[in-house]
Amino acid sequence: MSKQILQVENTNADDFKNEIVKDVITALKSFGGQTQNNSEIILSREEAAKLLSISLVTLWDLTRKDKIPAFRIGNKVRYKKSDVLNALTQKNQF
């Protein structure tokens, strides 16, 4: 295996570091966008209630009645965004 040498001229260490960080962030954003489906985002209780424009009490009532599926991560209740949106569309059907 041969070694390759990279020589950087006319830049200081901070500028070089910032360019690397910027490119890594760009790569991670594009990678995340390809693999994560927006409907599979995990929401907290507050985020789910805000998405539905309801109170936390109403959200808890709908969860308790199995209208909106929820799950626990540790002692936190979480919702899949797709489940919340499905519950919303089912609720709007007459």
mmCIF file with all atom_site columns, C-alpha atoms in Angstrom:
data_model
loop_
_atom_site.group_PDB
_atom_site.id
_atom_site.type_symbol
_atom_site.label_atom_id
_atom_site.label_alt_id
_atom_site.label_comp_id
_atom_site.label_asym_id
_atom_site.label_entity_id
_atom_site.label_seq_id
_atom_site.pdbx_PDB_ins_code
_atom_site.Cartn_x
_atom_site.Cartn_y
_atom_site.Cartn_z
_atom_site.occupancy
_atom_site.B_iso_or_equiv
_atom_site.pdbx_formal_charge
_atom_site.auth_seq_id
_atom_site.auth_comp_id
_atom_site.auth_asym_id
_atom_site.auth_atom_id
_atom_site.pdbx_PDB_model_num
ATOM 1  C CA . MET A 1 1  ? 0.000   0.000  0.000  1.00 0.00 ? 1  MET A CA 1
ATOM 2  C CA . SER A 1 2  ? 1.530   3.297  -1.043 1.00 0.00 ? 2  SER A CA 1
ATOM 3  C CA . LYS A 1 3  ? 1.171   6.547  0.856  1.00 0.00 ? 3  LYS A CA 1
ATOM 4  C CA . GLN A 1 4  ? -0.349  9.575  -0.754 1.00 0.00 ? 4  GLN A CA 1
ATOM 5  C CA . ILE A 1 5  ? 0.676   13.042 0.293  1.00 0.00 ? 5  ILE A CA 1
ATOM 6  C CA . LEU A 1 6  ? -1.696  15.989 0.237  1.00 0.00 ? 6  LEU A CA 1
ATOM 7  C CA . GLN A 1 7  ? -0.085  19.394 0.299  1.00 0.00 ? 7  GLN A CA 1
ATOM 8  C CA . VAL A 1 8  ? -2.249  22.409 1.127  1.00 0.00 ? 8  VAL A CA 1
ATOM 9  C CA . GLU A 1 9  ? -0.941  25.861 0.385  1.00 0.00 ? 9  GLU A CA 1
ATOM 10 C CA . ASN A 1 10 ? -2.210  29.402 0.869  1.00 0.00 ? 10 ASN A CA 1
ATOM 11 C CA . THR A 1 11 ? -4.590  28.601 3.712  1.00 0.00 ? 11 THR A CA 1
ATOM 12 C CA . ASN A 1 12 ? -4.420  28.539 7.479  1.00 0.00 ? 12 ASN A CA 1
ATOM 13 C CA . ALA A 1 13 ? -5.453  25.679 9.726  1.00 0.00 ? 13 ALA A CA 1
ATOM 14 C CA . ASP A 1 14 ? -8.784  27.235 10.769 1.00 0.00 ? 14 ASP A CA 1
ATOM 15 C CA . ASP A 1 15 ? -9.903  27.895 7.184  1.00 0.00 ? 15 ASP A CA 1
ATOM 16 C CA . PHE A 1 16 ? -8.923  24.361 6.202  1.00 0.00 ? 16 PHE A CA 1
ATOM 17 C CA . LYS A 1 17 ? -10.816 22.909 9.164  1.00 0.00 ? 17 LYS A CA 1
ATOM 18 C CA . ASN A 1 18 ? -13.918 24.992 8.390  1.00 0.00 ? 18 ASN A CA 1
ATOM 19 C CA . GLU A 1 19 ? -13.951 23.800 4.775  1.00 0.00 ? 19 GLU A CA 1
ATOM 20 C CA . ILE A 1 20 ? -13.753 20.174 5.884  1.00 0.00 ? 20 ILE A CA 1
ATOM 21 C CA . VAL A 1 21 ? -16.535 20.638 8.451  1.00 0.00 ? 21 VAL A CA 1
ATOM 22 C CA . LYS A 1 22 ? -18.741 22.393 5.882  1.00 0.00 ? 22 LYS A CA 1
ATOM 23 C CA . ASP A 1 23 ? -18.301 19.558 3.380  1.00 0.00 ? 23 ASP A CA 1
ATOM 24 C CA . VAL A 1 24 ? -18.974 16.890 6.024  1.00 0.00 ? 24 VAL A CA 1
ATOM 25 C CA . ILE A 1 25 ? -22.184 18.664 7.101  1.00 0.00 ? 25 ILE A CA 1
ATOM 26 C CA . THR A 1 26 ? -23.316 18.889 3.471  1.00 0.00 ? 26 THR A CA 1
ATOM 27 C CA . ALA A 1 27 ? -22.611 15.189 2.946  1.00 0.00 ? 27 ALA A CA 1
ATOM 28 C CA . LEU A 1 28 ? -24.484 14.217 6.116  1.00 0.00 ? 28 LEU A CA 1
ATOM 29 C CA . LYS A 1 29 ? -27.507 16.312 5.149  1.00 0.00 ? 29 LYS A CA 1
ATOM 30 C CA . SER A 1 30 ? -27.719 14.696 1.730  1.00 0.00 ? 30 SER A CA 1
ATOM 31 C CA . PHE A 1 31 ? -27.235 11.238 3.254  1.00 0.00 ? 31 PHE A CA 1
ATOM 32 C CA . GLY A 1 32 ? -29.971 11.861 5.846  1.00 0.00 ? 32 GLY A CA 1
ATOM 33 C CA . GLY A 1 33 ? -32.383 13.105 3.224  1.00 0.00 ? 33 GLY A CA 1
ATOM 34 C CA . GLN A 1 34 ? -31.970 9.931  1.190  1.00 0.00 ? 34 GLN A CA 1
ATOM 35 C CA . THR A 1 35 ? -32.538 7.475  4.016  1.00 0.00 ? 35 THR A CA 1
ATOM 36 C CA . GLN A 1 36 ? -35.083 9.098  6.296  1.00 0.00 ? 36 GLN A CA 1
ATOM 37 C CA . ASN A 1 37 ? -38.697 9.097  5.256  1.00 0.00 ? 37 ASN A CA 1
ATOM 38 C CA . ASN A 1 38 ? -40.391 12.233 6.636  1.00 0.00 ? 38 ASN A CA 1
ATOM 39 C CA . SER A 1 39 ? -43.406 10.204 7.722  1.00 0.00 ? 39 SER A CA 1
ATOM 40 C CA . GLU A 1 40 ? -41.187 8.041  9.977  1.00 0.00 ? 40 GLU A CA 1
ATOM 41 C CA . ILE A 1 41 ? -40.053 10.964 12.093 1.00 0.00 ? 41 ILE A CA 1
ATOM 42 C CA . ILE A 1 42 ? -40.556 10.376 15.809 1.00 0.00 ? 42 ILE A CA 1
ATOM 43 C CA . LEU A 1 43 ? -42.526 13.078 17.613 1.00 0.00 ? 43 LEU A CA 1
ATOM 44 C CA . SER A 1 44 ? -42.723 13.985 21.280 1.00 0.00 ? 44 SER A CA 1
ATOM 45 C CA . ARG A 1 45 ? -46.124 14.504 22.908 1.00 0.00 ? 45 ARG A CA 1
ATOM 46 C CA . GLU A 1 46 ? -45.758 18.260 22.521 1.00 0.00 ? 46 GLU A CA 1
ATOM 47 C CA . GLU A 1 47 ? -44.831 18.006 18.835 1.00 0.00 ? 47 GLU A CA 1
ATOM 48 C CA . ALA A 1 48 ? -47.719 15.620 18.089 1.00 0.00 ? 48 ALA A CA 1
ATOM 49 C CA . ALA A 1 49 ? -50.207 17.880 19.881 1.00 0.00 ? 49 ALA A CA 1
ATOM 50 C CA . LYS A 1 50 ? -48.893 20.921 18.016 1.00 0.00 ? 50 LYS A CA 1
ATOM 51 C CA . LEU A 1 51 ? -49.101 19.082 14.676 1.00 0.00 ? 51 LEU A CA 1
ATOM 52 C CA . LEU A 1 52 ? -52.759 18.281 15.367 1.00 0.00 ? 52 LEU A CA 1
ATOM 53 C CA . SER A 1 53 ? -53.474 21.657 17.011 1.00 0.00 ? 53 SER A CA 1
ATOM 54 C CA . ILE A 1 54 ? -54.883 19.987 20.116 1.00 0.00 ? 54 ILE A CA 1
ATOM 55 C CA . SER A 1 55 ? -54.026 20.072 23.801 1.00 0.00 ? 55 SER A CA 1
ATOM 56 C CA . LEU A 1 56 ? -51.888 17.489 25.547 1.00 0.00 ? 56 LEU A CA 1
ATOM 57 C CA . VAL A 1 57 ? -54.972 16.333 27.453 1.00 0.00 ? 57 VAL A CA 1
ATOM 58 C CA . THR A 1 58 ? -56.853 15.691 24.200 1.00 0.00 ? 58 THR A CA 1
ATOM 59 C CA . LEU A 1 59 ? -53.836 13.901 22.758 1.00 0.00 ? 59 LEU A CA 1
ATOM 60 C CA . TRP A 1 60 ? -53.647 11.682 25.840 1.00 0.00 ? 60 TRP A CA 1
ATOM 61 C CA . ASP A 1 61 ? -57.386 10.937 25.543 1.00 0.00 ? 61 ASP A CA 1
ATOM 62 C CA . LEU A 1 62 ? -57.031 9.968  21.868 1.00 0.00 ? 62 LEU A CA 1
ATOM 63 C CA . THR A 1 63 ? -54.008 7.826  22.707 1.00 0.00 ? 63 THR A CA 1
ATOM 64 C CA . ARG A 1 64 ? -55.828 6.113  25.561 1.00 0.00 ? 64 ARG A CA 1
ATOM 65 C CA . LYS A 1 65 ? -58.755 5.328  23.227 1.00 0.00 ? 65 LYS A CA 1
ATOM 66 C CA . ASP A 1 66 ? -56.304 3.863  20.646 1.00 0.00 ? 66 ASP A CA 1
ATOM 67 C CA . LYS A 1 67 ? -57.193 6.506  18.068 1.00 0.00 ? 67 LYS A CA 1
ATOM 68 C CA . ILE A 1 68 ? -53.526 7.528  17.825 1.00 0.00 ? 68 ILE A CA 1
ATOM 69 C CA . PRO A 1 69 ? -50.940 4.782  18.405 1.00 0.00 ? 69 PRO A CA 1
ATOM 70 C CA . ALA A 1 70 ? -48.064 5.648  20.700 1.00 0.00 ? 70 ALA A CA 1
ATOM 71 C CA . PHE A 1 71 ? -45.039 3.869  22.085 1.00 0.00 ? 71 PHE A CA 1
ATOM 72 C CA . ARG A 1 72 ? -42.596 4.396  24.896 1.00 0.00 ? 72 ARG A CA 1
ATOM 73 C CA . ILE A 1 73 ? -38.892 4.998  24.765 1.00 0.00 ? 73 ILE A CA 1
ATOM 74 C CA . GLY A 1 74 ? -37.826 4.712  28.376 1.00 0.00 ? 74 GLY A CA 1
ATOM 75 C CA . ASN A 1 75 ? -40.379 6.734  30.284 1.00 0.00 ? 75 ASN A CA 1
ATOM 76 C CA . LYS A 1 76 ? -41.161 9.043  27.337 1.00 0.00 ? 76 LYS A CA 1
ATOM 77 C CA . VAL A 1 77 ? -44.241 8.662  25.129 1.00 0.00 ? 77 VAL A CA 1
ATOM 78 C CA . ARG A 1 78 ? -43.502 9.063  21.429 1.00 0.00 ? 78 ARG A CA 1
ATOM 79 C CA . TYR A 1 79 ? -45.548 9.043  18.227 1.00 0.00 ? 79 TYR A CA 1
ATOM 80 C CA . LYS A 1 80 ? -44.669 8.251  14.629 1.00 0.00 ? 80 LYS A CA 1
ATOM 81 C CA . LYS A 1 81 ? -45.521 11.196 12.412 1.00 0.00 ? 81 LYS A CA 1
ATOM 82 C CA . SER A 1 82 ? -47.156 8.836  9.894  1.00 0.00 ? 82 SER A CA 1
ATOM 83 C CA . ASP A 1 83 ? -49.459 7.448  12.617 1.00 0.00 ? 83 ASP A CA 1
ATOM 84 C CA . VAL A 1 84 ? -50.449 10.947 13.710 1.00 0.00 ? 84 VAL A CA 1
ATOM 85 C CA . LEU A 1 85 ? -51.213 12.007 10.131 1.00 0.00 ? 85 LEU A CA 1
ATOM 86 C CA . ASN A 1 86 ? -53.162 8.786  9.483  1.00 0.00 ? 86 ASN A CA 1
ATOM 87 C CA . ALA A 1 87 ? -55.240 9.398  12.590 1.00 0.00 ? 87 ALA A CA 1
ATOM 88 C CA . LEU A 1 88 ? -55.936 12.913 11.362 1.00 0.00 ? 88 LEU A CA 1
ATOM 89 C CA . THR A 1 89 ? -57.143 11.726 7.938  1.00 0.00 ? 89 THR A CA 1
ATOM 90 C CA . GLN A 1 90 ? -59.298 8.975  9.489  1.00 0.00 ? 90 GLN A CA 1
ATOM 91 C CA . LYS A 1 91 ? -60.812 11.540 11.859 1.00 0.00 ? 91 LYS A CA 1
ATOM 92 C CA . ASN A 1 92 ? -61.749 13.781 8.903  1.00 0.00 ? 92 ASN A CA 1
ATOM 93 C CA . GLN A 1 93 ? -63.670 11.041 7.076  1.00 0.00 ? 93 GLN A CA 1
ATOM 94 C CA . PHE A 1 94 ? -67.407 11.248 7.670  1.00 0.00 ? 94 PHE A CA 1
#
